[in-house]
PDB file of C-alpha atoms in Angstrom:
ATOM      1  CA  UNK S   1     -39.018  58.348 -27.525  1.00 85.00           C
ATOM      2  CA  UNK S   2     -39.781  59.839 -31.052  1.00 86.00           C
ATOM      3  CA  UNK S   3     -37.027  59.163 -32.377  1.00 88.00           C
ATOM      4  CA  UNK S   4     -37.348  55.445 -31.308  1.00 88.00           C
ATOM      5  CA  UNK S   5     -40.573  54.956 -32.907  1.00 91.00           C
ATOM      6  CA  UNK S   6     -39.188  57.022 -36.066  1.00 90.00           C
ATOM      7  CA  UNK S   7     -35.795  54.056 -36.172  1.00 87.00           C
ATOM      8  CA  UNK S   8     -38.540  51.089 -35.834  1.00 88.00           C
ATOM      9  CA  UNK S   9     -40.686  52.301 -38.670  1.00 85.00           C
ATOM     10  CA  UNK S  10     -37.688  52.514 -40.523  1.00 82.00           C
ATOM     11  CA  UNK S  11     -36.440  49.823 -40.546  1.00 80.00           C
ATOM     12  CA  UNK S  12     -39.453  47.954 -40.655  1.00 79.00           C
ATOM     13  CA  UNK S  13     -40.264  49.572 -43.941  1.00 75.00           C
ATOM     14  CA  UNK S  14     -36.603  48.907 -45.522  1.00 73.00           C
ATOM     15  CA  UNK S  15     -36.908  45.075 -44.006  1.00 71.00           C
ATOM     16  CA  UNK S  16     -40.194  44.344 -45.685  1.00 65.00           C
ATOM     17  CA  UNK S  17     -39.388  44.749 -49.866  1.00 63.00           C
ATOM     18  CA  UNK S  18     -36.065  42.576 -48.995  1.00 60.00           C
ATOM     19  CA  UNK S  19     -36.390  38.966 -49.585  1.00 59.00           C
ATOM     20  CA  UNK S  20     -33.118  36.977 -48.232  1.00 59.00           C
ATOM     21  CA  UNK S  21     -34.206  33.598 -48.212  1.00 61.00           C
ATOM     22  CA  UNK S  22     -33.036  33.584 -52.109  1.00 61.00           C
ATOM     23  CA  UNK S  23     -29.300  34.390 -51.035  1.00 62.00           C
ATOM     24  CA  UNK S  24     -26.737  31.993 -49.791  1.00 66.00           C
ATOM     25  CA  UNK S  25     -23.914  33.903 -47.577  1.00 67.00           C
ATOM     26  CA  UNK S  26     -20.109  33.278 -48.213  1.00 75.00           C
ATOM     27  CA  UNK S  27     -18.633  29.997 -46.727  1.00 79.00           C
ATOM     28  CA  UNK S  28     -18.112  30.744 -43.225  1.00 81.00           C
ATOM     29  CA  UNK S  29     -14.034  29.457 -42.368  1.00 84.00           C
ATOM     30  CA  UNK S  30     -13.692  26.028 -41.189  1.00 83.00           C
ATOM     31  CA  UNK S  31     -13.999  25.182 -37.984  1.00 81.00           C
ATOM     32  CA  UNK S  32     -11.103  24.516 -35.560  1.00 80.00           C
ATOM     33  CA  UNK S  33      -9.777  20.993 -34.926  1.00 80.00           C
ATOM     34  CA  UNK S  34     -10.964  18.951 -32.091  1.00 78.00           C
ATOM     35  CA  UNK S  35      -8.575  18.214 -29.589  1.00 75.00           C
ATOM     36  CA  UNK S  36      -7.640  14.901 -28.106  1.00 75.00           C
ATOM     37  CA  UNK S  37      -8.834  13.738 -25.196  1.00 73.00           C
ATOM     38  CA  UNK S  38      -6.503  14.491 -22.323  1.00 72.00           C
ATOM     39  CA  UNK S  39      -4.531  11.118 -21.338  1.00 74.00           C
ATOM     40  CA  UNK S  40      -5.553   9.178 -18.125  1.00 73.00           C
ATOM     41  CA  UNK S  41      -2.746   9.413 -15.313  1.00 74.00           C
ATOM     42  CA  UNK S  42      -0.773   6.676 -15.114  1.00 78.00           C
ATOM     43  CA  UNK S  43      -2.009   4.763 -11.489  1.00 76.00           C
ATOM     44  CA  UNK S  44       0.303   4.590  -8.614  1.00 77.00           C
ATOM     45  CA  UNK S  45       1.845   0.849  -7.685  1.00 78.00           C
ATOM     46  CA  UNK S  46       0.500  -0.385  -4.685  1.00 78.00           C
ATOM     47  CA  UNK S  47       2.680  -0.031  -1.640  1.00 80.00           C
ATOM     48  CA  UNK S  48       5.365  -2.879  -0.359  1.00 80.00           C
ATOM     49  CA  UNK S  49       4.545  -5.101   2.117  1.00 77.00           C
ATOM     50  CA  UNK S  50       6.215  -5.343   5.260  1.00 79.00           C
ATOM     51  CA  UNK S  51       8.735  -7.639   6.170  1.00 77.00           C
ATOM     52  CA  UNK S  52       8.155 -10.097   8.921  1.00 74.00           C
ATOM     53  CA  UNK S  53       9.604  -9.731  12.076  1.00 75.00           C
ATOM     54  CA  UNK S  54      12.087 -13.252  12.696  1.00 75.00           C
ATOM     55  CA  UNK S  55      11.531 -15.052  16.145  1.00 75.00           C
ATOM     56  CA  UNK S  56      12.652 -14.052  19.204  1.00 78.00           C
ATOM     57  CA  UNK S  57      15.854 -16.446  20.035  1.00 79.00           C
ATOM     58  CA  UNK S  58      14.764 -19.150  22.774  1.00 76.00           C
ATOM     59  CA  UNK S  59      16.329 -18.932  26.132  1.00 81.00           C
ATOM     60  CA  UNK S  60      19.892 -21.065  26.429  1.00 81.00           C
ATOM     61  CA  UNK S  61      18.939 -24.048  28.840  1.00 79.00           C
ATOM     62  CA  UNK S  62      20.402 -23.952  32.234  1.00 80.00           C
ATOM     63  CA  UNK S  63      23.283 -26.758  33.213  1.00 83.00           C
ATOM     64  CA  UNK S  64      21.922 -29.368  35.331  1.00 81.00           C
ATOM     65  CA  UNK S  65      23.170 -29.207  39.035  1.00 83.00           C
ATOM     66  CA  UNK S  66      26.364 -31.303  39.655  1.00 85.00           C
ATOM     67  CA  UNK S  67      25.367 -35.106  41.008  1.00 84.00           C
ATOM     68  CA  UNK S  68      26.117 -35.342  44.691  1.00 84.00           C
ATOM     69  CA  UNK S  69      29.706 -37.035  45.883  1.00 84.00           C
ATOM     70  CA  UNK S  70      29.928 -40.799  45.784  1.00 83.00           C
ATOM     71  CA  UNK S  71      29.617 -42.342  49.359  1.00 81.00           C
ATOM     72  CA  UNK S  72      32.539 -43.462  50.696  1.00 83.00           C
ATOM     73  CA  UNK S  73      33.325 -47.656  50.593  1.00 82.00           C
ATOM     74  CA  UNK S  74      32.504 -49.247  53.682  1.00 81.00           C
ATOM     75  CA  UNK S  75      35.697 -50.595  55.253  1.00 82.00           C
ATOM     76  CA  UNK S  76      36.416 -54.365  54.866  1.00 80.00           C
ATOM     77  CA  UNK S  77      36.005 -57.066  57.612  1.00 81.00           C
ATOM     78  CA  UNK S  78      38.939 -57.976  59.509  1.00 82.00           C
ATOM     79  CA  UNK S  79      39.900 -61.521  58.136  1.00 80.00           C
ATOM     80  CA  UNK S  80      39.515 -64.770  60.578  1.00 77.00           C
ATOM     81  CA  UNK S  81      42.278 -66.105  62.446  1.00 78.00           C
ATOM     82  CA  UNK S  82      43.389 -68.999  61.211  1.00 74.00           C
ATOM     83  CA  UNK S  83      43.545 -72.090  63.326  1.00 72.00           C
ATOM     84  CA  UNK S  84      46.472 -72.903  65.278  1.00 73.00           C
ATOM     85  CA  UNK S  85      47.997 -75.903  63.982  1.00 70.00           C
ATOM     86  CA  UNK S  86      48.510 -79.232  66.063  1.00 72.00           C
ATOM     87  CA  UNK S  87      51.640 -79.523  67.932  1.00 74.00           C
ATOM     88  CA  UNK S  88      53.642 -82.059  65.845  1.00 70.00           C
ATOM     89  CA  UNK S  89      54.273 -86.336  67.410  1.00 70.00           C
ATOM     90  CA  UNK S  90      57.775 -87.069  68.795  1.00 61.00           C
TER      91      UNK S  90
END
């Protein structure tokens, strides 16, 4: 702990005849350059839409039923007897 005190004193004593606010120091070395700013990332594109799905195909349409058969023609009249002619004059 002497020795402690003993340094202090010391250099108190040596500090106090010195005057350094007279003296300018050396030029210190320049300082370093800046770097740039780091580049922003470049943003993503956006995603593709989707293509839309197409239709679904309609339904083929059904053939109509077939008509039903013709009736058959009636059968014809039986034609009139003709008239007996009149015995001829002699």
């Amino acid at each position: 702990m002497k020795r402690l005190i003993f340094f202090v004193a010391l250099f108190a004593v040596l500090t106090v005849g010195c005057d350094f606010r007279g003296r300018d120091g050396a030029a210190g070395p320049a300082g370093a350059d800046g770097r740039s700013g780091v580049s922003g990332a470049d943003g993503n594109s956006g995603t593709q839409g989707r293509d839309g799905k197409s239709g679904a195909d309609g339904t083929v349409g059904r053939n109509g039923a077939p008509g039903a058969a013709g009736a058959d023609g009636a059968t014809g009249a039986e034609g009139a007897k003709g008239d007996k002619g009149r015995t001829g004059d002699r």
